[in-house]
Amino acid sequence: MQDMIAKGAQWFDQQRKQHLSVMVSYQAQGSMFASSVHATVGMTRWDSIDTAGQVVRFETRDYFISADELATAPRRGDRITETDYGGTERVYEVTVPGGSNNPWSWADRGQRIRRIFTQLVD
């Protein structure tokens, strides 16, 4: 019997590259060069109240990028630039999620797709 998890991961990887991905620019911290890579994006937005009683809006994005396309491990402070169809660029910085010390984790059992944690740079 085929391994259904592996089969599902293979299907997702194919769909990600053909249909579910966007092209983003990935730039390692301290590097002058950026590389274009396919990424699947997961977004979270929430509001919080600061000490002055003001509403503060937060946005984080998780980028799912194949290790085949991004050979070096993501590091805190690396930047991902995403351009929408209107030409607006938004820059996200690789960050470390609460309770962790690693800015990325494997998103699949075969350890081929990195889930990279980011937050919007103002």
mmCIF file with all atom_site columns, C-alpha atoms in Angstrom, residues 2-3 6 8 14 22 24-25 30 39 41 43 45 50 53 59-60 67 70 78 88 91 93 102 105-107 113:
data_model
loop_
_atom_site.group_PDB
_atom_site.id
_atom_site.type_symbol
_atom_site.label_atom_id
_atom_site.label_alt_id
_atom_site.label_comp_id
_atom_site.label_asym_id
_atom_site.label_entity_id
_atom_site.label_seq_id
_atom_site.pdbx_PDB_ins_code
_atom_site.Cartn_x
_atom_site.Cartn_y
_atom_site.Cartn_z
_atom_site.occupancy
_atom_site.B_iso_or_equiv
_atom_site.pdbx_formal_charge
_atom_site.auth_seq_id
_atom_site.auth_comp_id
_atom_site.auth_asym_id
_atom_site.auth_atom_id
_atom_site.pdbx_PDB_model_num
ATOM 1  C CA . GLN A 1 2   ? 1.299  3.434  -0.936 1.00 0.00 ? 2   GLN A CA 1
ATOM 2  C CA . ASP A 1 3   ? 2.300  5.896  1.730  1.00 0.00 ? 3   ASP A CA 1
ATOM 3  C CA . ALA A 1 6   ? 4.136  10.969 1.020  1.00 0.00 ? 6   ALA A CA 1
ATOM 4  C CA . GLY A 1 8   ? -0.137 13.927 -0.489 1.00 0.00 ? 8   GLY A CA 1
ATOM 5  C CA . GLN A 1 14  ? 3.363  19.798 -7.661 1.00 0.00 ? 14  GLN A CA 1
ATOM 6  C CA . VAL A 1 22  ? 3.697  33.304 -6.074 1.00 0.00 ? 22  VAL A CA 1
ATOM 7  C CA . VAL A 1 24  ? 8.925  36.345 -4.298 1.00 0.00 ? 24  VAL A CA 1
ATOM 8  C CA . SER A 1 25  ? 12.351 37.866 -3.958 1.00 0.00 ? 25  SER A CA 1
ATOM 9  C CA . GLY A 1 30  ? 23.978 41.298 4.467  1.00 0.00 ? 30  GLY A CA 1
ATOM 10 C CA . ALA A 1 39  ? 6.428  30.391 -2.406 1.00 0.00 ? 39  ALA A CA 1
ATOM 11 C CA . VAL A 1 41  ? 1.825  32.057 1.423  1.00 0.00 ? 41  VAL A CA 1
ATOM 12 C CA . MET A 1 43  ? -1.221 34.976 6.240  1.00 0.00 ? 43  MET A CA 1
ATOM 13 C CA . ARG A 1 45  ? -3.743 39.317 10.837 1.00 0.00 ? 45  ARG A CA 1
ATOM 14 C CA . ASP A 1 50  ? -1.159 48.914 23.285 1.00 0.00 ? 50  ASP A CA 1
ATOM 15 C CA . GLY A 1 53  ? -5.217 52.137 24.522 1.00 0.00 ? 53  GLY A CA 1
ATOM 16 C CA . GLU A 1 59  ? 0.347  40.919 10.131 1.00 0.00 ? 59  GLU A CA 1
ATOM 17 C CA . THR A 1 60  ? 2.542  37.877 9.776  1.00 0.00 ? 60  THR A CA 1
ATOM 18 C CA . ALA A 1 67  ? 14.573 23.559 -0.113 1.00 0.00 ? 67  ALA A CA 1
ATOM 19 C CA . LEU A 1 70  ? 16.288 27.991 -1.416 1.00 0.00 ? 70  LEU A CA 1
ATOM 20 C CA . ASP A 1 78  ? 16.573 37.857 5.920  1.00 0.00 ? 78  ASP A CA 1
ATOM 21 C CA . THR A 1 88  ? 2.981  47.424 -4.734 1.00 0.00 ? 88  THR A CA 1
ATOM 22 C CA . VAL A 1 91  ? 8.770  43.601 2.546  1.00 0.00 ? 91  VAL A CA 1
ATOM 23 C CA . GLU A 1 93  ? 11.500 40.082 7.529  1.00 0.00 ? 93  GLU A CA 1
ATOM 24 C CA . ASN A 1 102 ? 14.371 28.843 14.869 1.00 0.00 ? 102 ASN A CA 1
ATOM 25 C CA . SER A 1 105 ? 10.535 24.603 10.335 1.00 0.00 ? 105 SER A CA 1
ATOM 26 C CA . TRP A 1 106 ? 9.981  21.768 7.917  1.00 0.00 ? 106 TRP A CA 1
ATOM 27 C CA . ALA A 1 107 ? 6.425  21.800 6.544  1.00 0.00 ? 107 ALA A CA 1
ATOM 28 C CA . ILE A 1 113 ? 9.536  22.416 2.094  1.00 0.00 ? 113 ILE A CA 1
#
